[in-house]
Short mmCIF file of C-alpha atoms and ligand atoms in Angstrom, two decimals:
data_model
loop_
_atom_site.label_atom_id
_atom_site.label_comp_id
_atom_site.label_asym_id
_atom_site.label_seq_id
_atom_site.Cartn_x
_atom_site.Cartn_y
_atom_site.Cartn_z
CA UNK A 823 24.08 107.59 6.84
CA UNK A 824 26.79 107.86 4.69
CA UNK A 825 28.61 104.99 2.49
CA UNK A 826 32.50 103.97 2.76
CA UNK A 827 32.13 100.25 1.36
CA UNK A 828 31.20 100.34 -2.46
CA UNK A 829 30.59 97.02 -4.30
CA UNK A 830 34.26 95.75 -3.47
CA UNK A 831 35.41 97.48 -0.60
CA UNK A 832 36.57 101.34 0.26
CA UNK A 833 38.38 102.64 -2.87
CA UNK A 834 39.72 106.33 -3.42
CA UNK A 835 42.81 108.36 -4.96
CA UNK A 836 45.56 108.35 -2.58
CA UNK A 837 45.65 111.31 -0.25
CA UNK A 838 42.97 112.86 -1.41
CA UNK A 839 39.82 110.23 -0.25
CA UNK A 840 42.02 107.97 0.42
CA UNK A 841 43.79 109.11 3.08
CA UNK A 842 45.72 108.20 6.47
CA UNK A 843 43.34 110.00 8.41
CA UNK A 844 40.70 107.70 6.76
CA UNK A 845 42.17 104.78 7.46
CA UNK A 846 42.55 105.49 10.85
CA UNK A 847 39.18 105.62 11.45
CA UNK A 848 38.11 103.19 9.43
CA UNK A 849 40.75 101.00 11.17
CA UNK A 850 38.95 101.87 14.84
CA UNK A 851 35.80 101.10 13.50
CA UNK A 852 36.77 97.45 11.83
CA UNK A 853 38.39 96.99 15.31
CA UNK A 854 35.17 98.19 17.32
CA UNK A 855 33.28 95.71 15.28
CA UNK A 856 35.87 92.76 15.69
CA UNK A 857 36.24 93.11 19.51
CA UNK A 858 39.15 93.83 21.88
CA UNK A 859 41.44 90.89 21.70
CA UNK A 860 40.72 89.74 18.46
CA UNK A 861 43.59 88.52 15.87
CA UNK A 862 43.49 90.32 12.64
CA UNK A 863 45.98 89.99 9.52
CA UNK A 864 46.33 92.90 7.72
CA UNK A 865 48.39 93.01 3.99
CA UNK A 866 48.33 95.16 1.14
CA UNK A 867 49.46 94.90 -2.77
CA UNK A 868 52.11 96.99 -4.22
CA UNK A 869 50.50 100.41 -4.87
CA UNK A 870 51.97 103.68 -3.87
CA UNK A 871 50.71 104.39 -0.20
CA UNK A 872 50.35 100.87 1.06
CA UNK A 873 52.78 101.09 4.11
CA UNK A 874 51.38 103.80 5.08
CA UNK A 875 47.62 103.11 4.97
CA UNK A 876 48.73 99.45 6.93
CA UNK A 877 50.66 101.72 9.16
CA UNK A 878 47.28 104.04 9.84
CA UNK A 879 44.44 100.72 9.62
CA UNK A 880 46.58 99.24 12.24
CA UNK A 881 47.14 102.26 14.74
CA UNK A 882 43.13 101.87 14.66
CA UNK A 883 43.12 98.59 14.85
CA UNK A 884 45.29 98.34 18.00
CA UNK A 885 43.66 101.12 19.61
CA UNK A 886 40.68 98.97 19.86
CA UNK A 887 42.67 96.10 21.66
CA UNK A 888 42.86 94.10 18.50
CA UNK A 889 46.25 92.09 17.85
CA UNK A 890 47.32 93.00 14.26
CA UNK A 891 49.84 90.92 12.11
CA UNK A 892 51.19 92.44 9.10
CA UNK A 893 52.07 89.69 6.09
CA UNK A 894 53.55 92.64 4.16
CA UNK A 895 52.84 92.99 0.70
CA UNK A 896 50.76 89.61 -1.07
CA UNK A 897 48.08 89.24 -3.36
CA UNK A 898 44.52 89.08 -2.07
CA UNK A 899 43.63 85.91 -2.14
CA UNK A 900 46.85 84.84 -0.37
CA UNK A 901 45.95 86.80 2.37
CA UNK A 902 41.96 85.42 2.09
CA UNK A 903 43.25 81.52 2.06
CA UNK A 904 46.17 82.51 5.14
CA UNK A 905 43.13 84.36 7.62
CA UNK A 906 40.85 80.94 7.19
CA UNK A 907 43.91 78.51 7.33
CA UNK A 908 45.80 80.17 10.25
CA UNK A 909 42.74 80.57 12.20
CA UNK A 910 42.76 84.93 12.40
CA UNK A 911 39.16 86.17 13.15
CA UNK A 912 39.67 88.49 10.43
CA UNK A 913 41.29 89.98 7.35
CA UNK A 914 42.37 93.53 5.62
CA UNK A 915 43.90 94.07 2.70
CA UNK A 916 44.93 97.45 1.15
CA UNK A 917 44.11 96.98 -2.81
CA UNK A 918 42.24 99.07 -5.22
CA UNK A 919 42.67 95.66 -7.47
CA UNK A 920 41.84 96.89 -11.12
CA UNK A 921 41.65 100.64 -10.17
CA UNK A 922 44.05 102.91 -11.99
CA UNK A 923 47.38 103.55 -10.39
CA UNK A 924 46.59 106.52 -8.01
CA UNK A 925 43.78 104.78 -6.31
CA UNK A 926 44.25 102.55 -3.11
CA UNK A 927 41.49 101.31 -0.95
CA UNK A 928 40.68 99.02 1.75
CA UNK A 929 38.85 95.43 1.89
CA UNK A 930 37.62 93.89 5.08
CA UNK A 931 38.29 89.87 5.20
CA UNK A 932 35.76 87.71 7.56
CA UNK A 933 37.05 84.73 9.69
CA UNK A 934 36.16 82.07 7.00
CA UNK A 935 38.13 83.98 4.43
CA UNK A 936 35.09 85.47 2.12
CA UNK A 937 35.15 89.60 2.01
CA UNK A 938 32.69 90.33 4.52
CA UNK A 939 29.03 90.51 3.52
CA UNK A 940 26.94 93.76 2.51
CA UNK A 941 25.61 93.62 6.66
CA UNK A 942 28.36 93.95 7.99
CA UNK A 943 29.84 97.18 5.99
CA UNK A 944 26.77 98.02 7.22
CA UNK A 945 27.48 97.77 10.74
CA UNK A 946 31.26 99.08 10.07
CA UNK A 947 29.77 102.17 8.69
CA UNK A 948 27.22 102.87 11.34
CA UNK A 949 30.20 102.28 13.82
CA UNK A 950 32.43 104.85 11.80
CA UNK A 951 29.54 107.76 11.15
CA UNK A 952 27.79 107.40 14.74
CA UNK A 953 31.40 107.65 16.28
CA UNK A 954 30.73 104.81 18.09
CA UNK A 955 34.40 103.44 18.49
CA UNK A 956 35.46 101.53 22.16
CA UNK A 957 39.19 102.24 22.13
CA UNK A 958 40.57 100.34 25.20
CA UNK A 959 42.25 101.59 28.45
CA UNK A 960 45.53 101.82 28.39
CA UNK A 961 46.40 98.32 30.08
CA UNK A 962 43.91 96.41 27.30
CA UNK A 963 46.73 97.68 24.38
CA UNK A 964 48.11 94.39 22.81
CA UNK A 965 51.43 95.67 21.97
CA UNK A 966 53.21 96.17 18.92
CA UNK A 967 52.49 95.16 15.02
CA UNK A 968 53.96 91.35 14.79
CA UNK A 969 55.21 89.79 11.84
CA UNK A 970 53.29 87.09 9.92
CA UNK A 971 55.63 85.55 7.79
CA UNK A 972 53.77 82.07 6.97
CA UNK A 973 51.13 83.36 5.11
CA UNK A 974 52.77 83.50 1.39
CA UNK A 975 54.19 79.96 1.88
CA UNK A 976 50.81 78.54 3.27
CA UNK A 977 48.70 79.52 0.10
CA UNK A 978 51.66 78.33 -2.50
CA UNK A 979 51.49 75.06 -0.30
CA UNK A 980 47.67 75.16 -0.31
CA UNK A 981 47.40 75.65 -4.25
CA UNK A 982 50.22 73.10 -4.87
CA UNK A 983 48.33 70.79 -3.22
CA UNK A 984 45.34 71.00 -5.03
CA UNK A 985 46.70 70.19 -8.10
CA UNK A 986 48.53 66.52 -9.77
CA UNK A 987 51.65 68.78 -10.15
CA UNK A 988 53.44 65.28 -11.20
CA UNK A 989 51.29 65.31 -14.20
CA UNK A 990 51.99 69.11 -14.82
CA UNK A 991 55.70 68.89 -14.59
CA UNK A 992 55.66 65.65 -16.79
CA UNK A 993 54.74 67.85 -19.82
CA UNK A 994 57.54 70.48 -19.37
CA UNK A 995 55.16 73.30 -19.92
CA UNK A 996 56.24 76.85 -20.03
CA UNK A 997 54.32 79.62 -19.31
CA UNK A 998 54.62 83.96 -19.21
CA UNK A 999 52.81 85.44 -16.11
CA UNK A 1000 52.06 89.25 -16.77
CA UNK A 1001 51.20 90.18 -12.83
CA UNK A 1002 51.42 94.31 -13.75
CA UNK A 1003 54.10 94.84 -11.89
CA UNK A 1004 52.24 93.94 -8.43
CA UNK A 1005 51.78 91.62 -6.45
CA UNK A 1006 50.72 88.50 -8.53
CA UNK A 1007 54.49 88.29 -9.06
CA UNK A 1008 54.96 87.56 -5.72
CA UNK A 1009 52.95 83.89 -5.85
CA UNK A 1010 52.19 83.00 -9.31
CA UNK A 1011 56.23 82.07 -10.40
CA UNK A 1012 56.77 79.71 -6.53
CA UNK A 1013 53.78 78.25 -8.02
CA UNK A 1014 54.64 77.44 -11.61
CA UNK A 1015 57.96 76.18 -9.80
CA UNK A 1016 56.68 73.92 -7.35
CA UNK A 1017 54.97 72.69 -10.66
CA UNK A 1018 57.91 72.22 -12.85
CA UNK A 1019 57.09 74.98 -15.37
CA UNK A 1020 59.41 77.09 -16.86
CA UNK A 1021 58.19 80.53 -15.66
CA UNK A 1022 59.02 83.87 -17.91
CA UNK A 1023 57.71 86.79 -16.73
CA UNK A 1024 56.49 90.18 -18.44
CA UNK A 1025 56.16 93.65 -15.93
CA UNK A 1026 57.29 91.41 -13.10
CA UNK A 1027 59.29 93.71 -11.04
CA UNK A 1028 57.04 95.38 -7.95
CA UNK A 1029 56.79 98.99 -9.22
CA UNK A 1030 53.47 101.39 -7.54
CA UNK A 1031 53.81 103.80 -10.71
CA UNK A 1032 52.04 100.27 -12.73
CA UNK A 1033 54.83 101.32 -15.61
CA UNK A 1034 54.33 97.94 -17.51
CA UNK A 1035 50.46 98.08 -17.70
CA UNK A 1036 46.98 99.45 -15.94
CA UNK A 1037 46.12 97.25 -13.36
CA UNK A 1038 43.33 95.92 -14.90
CA UNK A 1039 43.52 93.08 -17.42
CA UNK A 1040 41.96 94.21 -20.84
CA UNK A 1041 42.25 93.26 -24.52
CA UNK A 1042 44.33 96.18 -25.00
CA UNK A 1043 46.77 96.03 -21.75
CA UNK A 1044 47.44 92.60 -22.52
CA UNK A 1045 48.21 93.14 -26.15
CA UNK A 1046 51.70 93.18 -25.69
CA UNK A 1047 52.10 90.07 -23.42
CA UNK A 1048 49.73 88.57 -26.01
CA UNK A 1049 52.86 89.09 -28.68
CA UNK A 1050 55.65 88.24 -26.38
CA UNK A 1051 53.80 85.50 -25.49
CA UNK A 1052 53.96 84.09 -28.98
CA UNK A 1053 57.16 85.16 -29.45
CA UNK A 1054 58.45 83.47 -26.76
CA UNK A 1055 56.66 80.30 -27.89
CA UNK A 1056 54.87 79.31 -24.24
CA UNK A 1057 52.31 77.00 -24.25
CA UNK A 1058 49.74 79.59 -21.86
CA UNK A 1059 50.05 83.15 -20.93
CA UNK A 1060 48.13 84.77 -18.25
CA UNK A 1061 47.59 88.26 -17.23
CA UNK A 1062 46.48 88.93 -13.21
CA UNK A 1063 44.79 92.60 -11.82
CA UNK A 1064 46.86 94.45 -9.31
CA UNK A 1065 45.97 92.49 -6.67
CA UNK A 1066 46.04 88.69 -8.34
CA UNK A 1067 42.74 87.65 -7.97
CA UNK A 1068 41.35 87.63 -11.53
CA UNK A 1069 43.47 86.06 -14.25
CA UNK A 1070 42.63 86.48 -17.74
CA UNK A 1071 44.49 83.42 -19.99
CA UNK A 1072 46.36 84.06 -23.74
CA UNK A 1073 46.54 80.65 -25.46
CA UNK A 1074 49.87 80.06 -27.49
CA UNK A 1075 48.81 81.64 -30.39
CA UNK A 1076 48.12 84.76 -28.41
CA UNK A 1077 44.08 84.90 -28.38
CA UNK A 1078 43.34 86.70 -24.92
CA UNK A 1079 40.11 84.29 -23.43
CA UNK A 1080 37.63 86.52 -21.34
CA UNK A 1081 37.00 84.61 -17.80
CA UNK A 1082 33.75 83.71 -18.89
CA UNK A 1083 35.19 81.30 -21.37
CA UNK A 1084 38.72 80.15 -18.93
CA UNK A 1085 35.92 79.73 -16.54
CA UNK A 1086 33.36 77.51 -18.64
CA UNK A 1087 36.25 74.92 -19.19
CA UNK A 1088 37.56 74.83 -15.91
CA UNK A 1089 33.91 74.28 -14.82
CA UNK A 1090 33.33 71.58 -16.90
CA UNK A 1091 36.49 70.03 -15.96
CA UNK A 1092 35.74 70.55 -11.80
CA UNK A 1093 32.78 68.09 -12.49
CA UNK A 1094 34.50 65.69 -14.37
CA UNK A 1095 37.23 66.00 -11.44
CA UNK A 1096 34.81 66.04 -8.31
CA UNK A 1097 31.99 63.89 -9.37
CA UNK A 1098 30.75 63.55 -5.88
CA UNK A 1099 29.99 67.27 -6.11
CA UNK A 1100 26.95 69.24 -6.55
CA UNK A 1101 26.86 70.50 -10.65
CA UNK A 1102 25.74 73.57 -10.13
CA UNK A 1103 28.05 76.83 -10.77
CA UNK A 1104 27.67 80.57 -9.94
CA UNK A 1105 27.84 83.40 -12.72
CA UNK A 1106 27.39 87.32 -12.88
CA UNK A 1107 24.72 87.83 -15.91
CA UNK A 1108 27.56 89.42 -17.78
CA UNK A 1109 28.92 86.36 -18.62
CA UNK A 1110 28.01 85.06 -21.85
CA UNK A 1111 25.35 82.40 -22.86
CA UNK A 1112 27.78 80.13 -24.04
CA UNK A 1113 28.12 79.23 -20.49
CA UNK A 1114 25.17 77.61 -20.42
CA UNK A 1115 25.33 76.15 -23.79
CA UNK A 1116 28.31 74.66 -23.12
CA UNK A 1117 27.59 73.18 -19.88
CA UNK A 1118 23.90 72.76 -19.96
CA UNK A 1119 24.60 69.34 -22.36
CA UNK A 1120 27.24 68.43 -19.70
CA UNK A 1121 24.30 67.89 -17.16
CA UNK A 1122 25.50 71.30 -15.21
CA UNK A 1123 23.50 74.18 -14.06
CA UNK A 1124 24.26 77.31 -14.06
CA UNK A 1125 22.96 79.80 -11.88
CA UNK A 1126 22.84 83.70 -13.31
CA UNK A 1127 23.63 86.04 -10.03
CA UNK A 1128 24.11 89.95 -9.99
CA UNK A 1129 27.33 91.14 -11.15
CA UNK A 1130 29.50 91.01 -7.94
CA UNK A 1131 32.09 88.67 -6.67
CA UNK A 1132 31.46 88.17 -3.08
CA UNK A 1133 27.27 87.63 -3.66
CA UNK A 1134 28.88 84.68 -6.09
CA UNK A 1135 30.94 83.69 -3.25
CA UNK A 1136 28.40 83.17 -0.20
CA UNK A 1137 26.15 81.58 -2.13
CA UNK A 1138 29.04 79.35 -3.38
CA UNK A 1139 29.37 78.05 -0.35
CA UNK A 1140 25.83 78.28 1.08
CA UNK A 1141 24.63 75.68 -1.64
CA UNK A 1142 27.74 73.76 -1.76
CA UNK A 1143 28.35 74.23 -5.08
CA UNK A 1144 30.58 73.12 -7.28
CA UNK A 1145 32.23 76.24 -8.43
CA UNK A 1146 32.03 79.93 -9.69
CA UNK A 1147 33.23 83.07 -12.03
CA UNK A 1148 32.82 86.40 -13.39
CA UNK A 1149 33.47 87.41 -17.28
CA UNK A 1150 36.30 89.74 -15.87
CA UNK A 1151 38.57 86.78 -14.63
CA UNK A 1152 37.50 85.97 -11.39
CA UNK A 1153 37.47 82.14 -10.45
CA UNK A 1154 36.29 80.73 -7.20
CA UNK A 1155 36.93 76.70 -6.59
CA UNK A 1156 36.13 75.89 -3.31
CA UNK A 1157 38.00 72.82 -2.92
CA UNK A 1158 40.89 75.05 -2.66
CA UNK A 1159 38.85 78.69 -1.19
CA UNK A 1160 35.54 79.59 -2.44
CA UNK A 1161 36.95 83.05 -3.44
CA UNK A 1162 38.70 84.93 -6.75
CA UNK A 1163 42.12 83.24 -7.14
CA UNK A 1164 44.43 84.46 -9.89
CA UNK A 1165 47.27 81.91 -9.29
CA UNK A 1166 44.67 78.64 -8.03
CA UNK A 1167 43.00 79.61 -11.14
CA UNK A 1168 46.46 79.55 -13.27
CA UNK A 1169 47.31 76.05 -11.57
CA UNK A 1170 44.34 74.75 -12.62
CA UNK A 1171 43.89 75.49 -16.05
CA UNK A 1172 47.83 74.19 -16.60
CA UNK A 1173 46.05 70.89 -14.79
CA UNK A 1174 43.32 71.06 -17.20
CA UNK A 1175 45.62 71.39 -20.15
CA UNK A 1176 48.04 68.30 -18.84
CA UNK A 1177 44.74 65.88 -18.17
CA UNK A 1178 43.28 66.53 -21.63
CA UNK A 1179 47.15 66.98 -23.15
CA UNK A 1180 45.82 69.25 -25.40
CA UNK A 1181 47.14 72.92 -26.33
CA UNK A 1182 45.16 75.88 -24.61
CA UNK A 1183 44.16 77.37 -28.30
CA UNK A 1184 42.61 73.74 -28.98
CA UNK A 1185 40.65 73.93 -25.70
CA UNK A 1186 39.27 76.87 -25.93
CA UNK A 1187 38.21 76.32 -29.39
CA UNK A 1188 35.98 73.79 -27.90
CA UNK A 1189 33.78 76.57 -26.97
CA UNK A 1190 30.80 77.66 -29.27
CA UNK A 1191 31.86 80.35 -31.68
CA UNK A 1192 29.72 84.24 -30.60
CA UNK A 1193 30.96 87.25 -31.87
CA UNK A 1194 31.10 90.13 -29.35
CA UNK A 1195 30.03 93.51 -29.04
CA UNK A 1196 30.47 96.08 -25.69
CA UNK A 1197 29.52 99.55 -25.84
CA UNK A 1198 28.27 102.14 -23.64
CA UNK A 1199 25.70 105.51 -23.71
CA UNK A 1200 25.84 108.61 -21.35
CA UNK A 1201 22.92 108.58 -19.86
CA UNK A 1202 21.96 109.44 -15.84
CA UNK A 1203 20.72 106.40 -13.35
CA UNK A 1204 17.29 107.76 -13.61
CA UNK A 1205 17.19 107.79 -17.56
CA UNK A 1206 18.97 104.64 -17.45
CA UNK A 1207 16.36 102.80 -15.16
CA UNK A 1208 13.37 104.34 -17.85
CA UNK A 1209 15.69 102.86 -20.41
CA UNK A 1210 15.52 99.48 -19.02
CA UNK A 1211 11.70 99.34 -18.50
CA UNK A 1212 11.71 99.90 -22.36
CA UNK A 1213 13.62 97.49 -23.43
CA UNK A 1214 11.59 94.90 -20.74
CA UNK A 1215 8.53 95.87 -22.87
CA UNK A 1216 9.98 95.17 -26.08
CA UNK A 1217 10.68 92.20 -25.89
CA UNK A 1218 8.38 90.65 -23.77
CA UNK A 1219 7.95 87.18 -24.53
CA UNK A 1220 11.47 86.12 -24.91
CA UNK A 1221 13.53 84.60 -22.63
CA UNK A 1222 14.71 87.30 -19.89
CA UNK A 1223 17.00 87.77 -16.56
CA UNK A 1224 15.84 90.69 -14.79
CA UNK A 1225 18.33 90.08 -11.47
CA UNK A 1226 20.84 93.12 -12.80
CA UNK A 1227 19.90 95.09 -15.66
CA UNK A 1228 17.61 93.17 -18.65
CA UNK A 1229 19.32 90.69 -20.53
CA UNK A 1230 17.17 88.92 -23.23
CA UNK A 1231 18.28 85.60 -24.61
CA UNK A 1232 17.15 84.80 -27.99
CA UNK A 1233 18.03 81.62 -30.02
CA UNK A 1234 21.31 82.32 -31.37
CA UNK A 1235 21.96 85.88 -29.50
CA UNK A 1236 21.93 87.54 -26.31
CA UNK A 1237 22.13 91.12 -24.97
CA UNK A 1238 22.66 92.50 -21.47
CA UNK A 1239 21.52 96.20 -20.88
CA UNK A 1240 22.86 97.19 -17.28
CA UNK A 1241 23.37 100.44 -15.59
CA UNK A 1242 27.04 101.04 -14.50
CA UNK A 1243 27.62 101.37 -11.00
CA UNK A 1244 30.43 103.50 -10.79
CA UNK A 1245 29.28 105.70 -13.69
CA UNK A 1246 26.55 107.09 -15.62
CA UNK A 1247 26.37 105.44 -18.32
CA UNK A 1248 24.22 102.40 -19.71
CA UNK A 1249 26.03 99.45 -20.45
CA UNK A 1250 25.49 97.28 -23.53
CA UNK A 1251 27.07 93.85 -23.77
CA UNK A 1252 25.69 91.48 -26.73
CA UNK A 1253 27.17 88.63 -28.76
CA UNK A 1254 25.50 86.47 -31.39
CA UNK A 1255 26.34 83.55 -33.34
CA UNK A 1256 27.02 85.81 -36.47
CA UNK A 1257 28.77 89.32 -37.02
CA UNK A 1258 25.62 90.81 -38.56
CA UNK A 1259 22.94 89.61 -35.85
CA UNK A 1260 25.13 91.15 -33.45
CA UNK A 1261 25.11 94.60 -35.00
CA UNK A 1262 21.68 94.59 -35.69
CA UNK A 1263 20.53 93.60 -32.40
CA UNK A 1264 22.88 96.36 -30.84
CA UNK A 1265 21.30 98.90 -32.91
CA UNK A 1266 18.10 97.40 -32.26
CA UNK A 1267 18.32 97.72 -28.40
CA UNK A 1268 20.14 101.36 -29.04
CA UNK A 1269 16.81 102.73 -30.29
CA UNK A 1270 14.64 101.42 -27.69
CA UNK A 1271 16.98 102.60 -25.13
CA UNK A 1272 17.00 105.96 -26.40
CA UNK A 1273 13.62 105.93 -26.94
CA UNK A 1274 12.41 104.80 -29.97
CA UNK A 1275 10.24 101.52 -30.68
CA UNK A 1276 11.36 98.13 -31.97
MG1 MG B 487 41.43 92.30 -7.78
#
């Protein structure tokens, strides 16, 4: 049977793969799964085709007797929070997150606010491909689409409610927000205003063309924001992805810090803040070993997981962990909601800065210093799996994590070799305590991957 859902919902180029016809059929399948009479909240990011896909989805859902409420444009985490807090039976978000502008997509949210697990996606796919939809009788239609006006406000209230807003306000911070011309612009400035923070925005107007930068926060796409942050003399800068569930921070010196670095600082802070919570955090294997080096001596256990935020969220909830995060800027704080949330992460970072009374750069300087290298080798999936076997063999006896690719952990270095889930390449990520070491390790691994000996 075919598959619709990738690692993070259904994605495709608008009007080529991601068509209104697909959205209509998918809406019908989701509606059949949820059942007639259920209440579903739909929303979208700023992408082109958002309104069109929401309309088609809503038509499919309504045809199955679902009551549809439209929250309009908002960040994915705002929709997730509203689904849980306002008691919806589910949610559907029209977004392609960090993909290039020509993409759009659809994410299904469960009643608890977390993306549905793979088993539910498979059930929806089965209904879709076997055409097992169950339209209701003409008397069973639940009327038109209703507006949900409270979602964004509820979300902002939720974030402001879990941080020490008086202490943050007392520091007179200023922050530069770069929401990539998308929905982060609708929430983060409202949160910051409530926290008494002076707010500047770059790429702060909504524009589906993403004229300011690509929707993915990367070191290069955030470079202009880093320069502007320094020029304005702000205390902190933040760049969101297209649906504002990921936040990448820029310190007051203009240095961009990846999500495993901010995640580590925030995890250590949460352990202090919530002393009655289990001291256990979850992160993907693509995160740096600095996570363990920093958190282990503080008595915090690090659970390494496959790359993918949904599994991290669900495990975090099951095991009542402290928090979870990803190297790409996703951070999950269950005290607010156990899913990635850009604006909530920003508020927490400001609380950390205000509690420690330290500039962002000083906080990040507390982390162990590593030199990173990231590279990729074009390779079919089959060849990549063979290459992984060779790597595993070559480093037998070393500490290794093999739940997703092969991660080798030495005294002063680590290297992860992992086939990409979306393109025919083998990714190599490595870090070491010196530049020479990391270059040597990557060369060594490359040789093994391409068929040579260690
Ligand atoms: Mg995203």
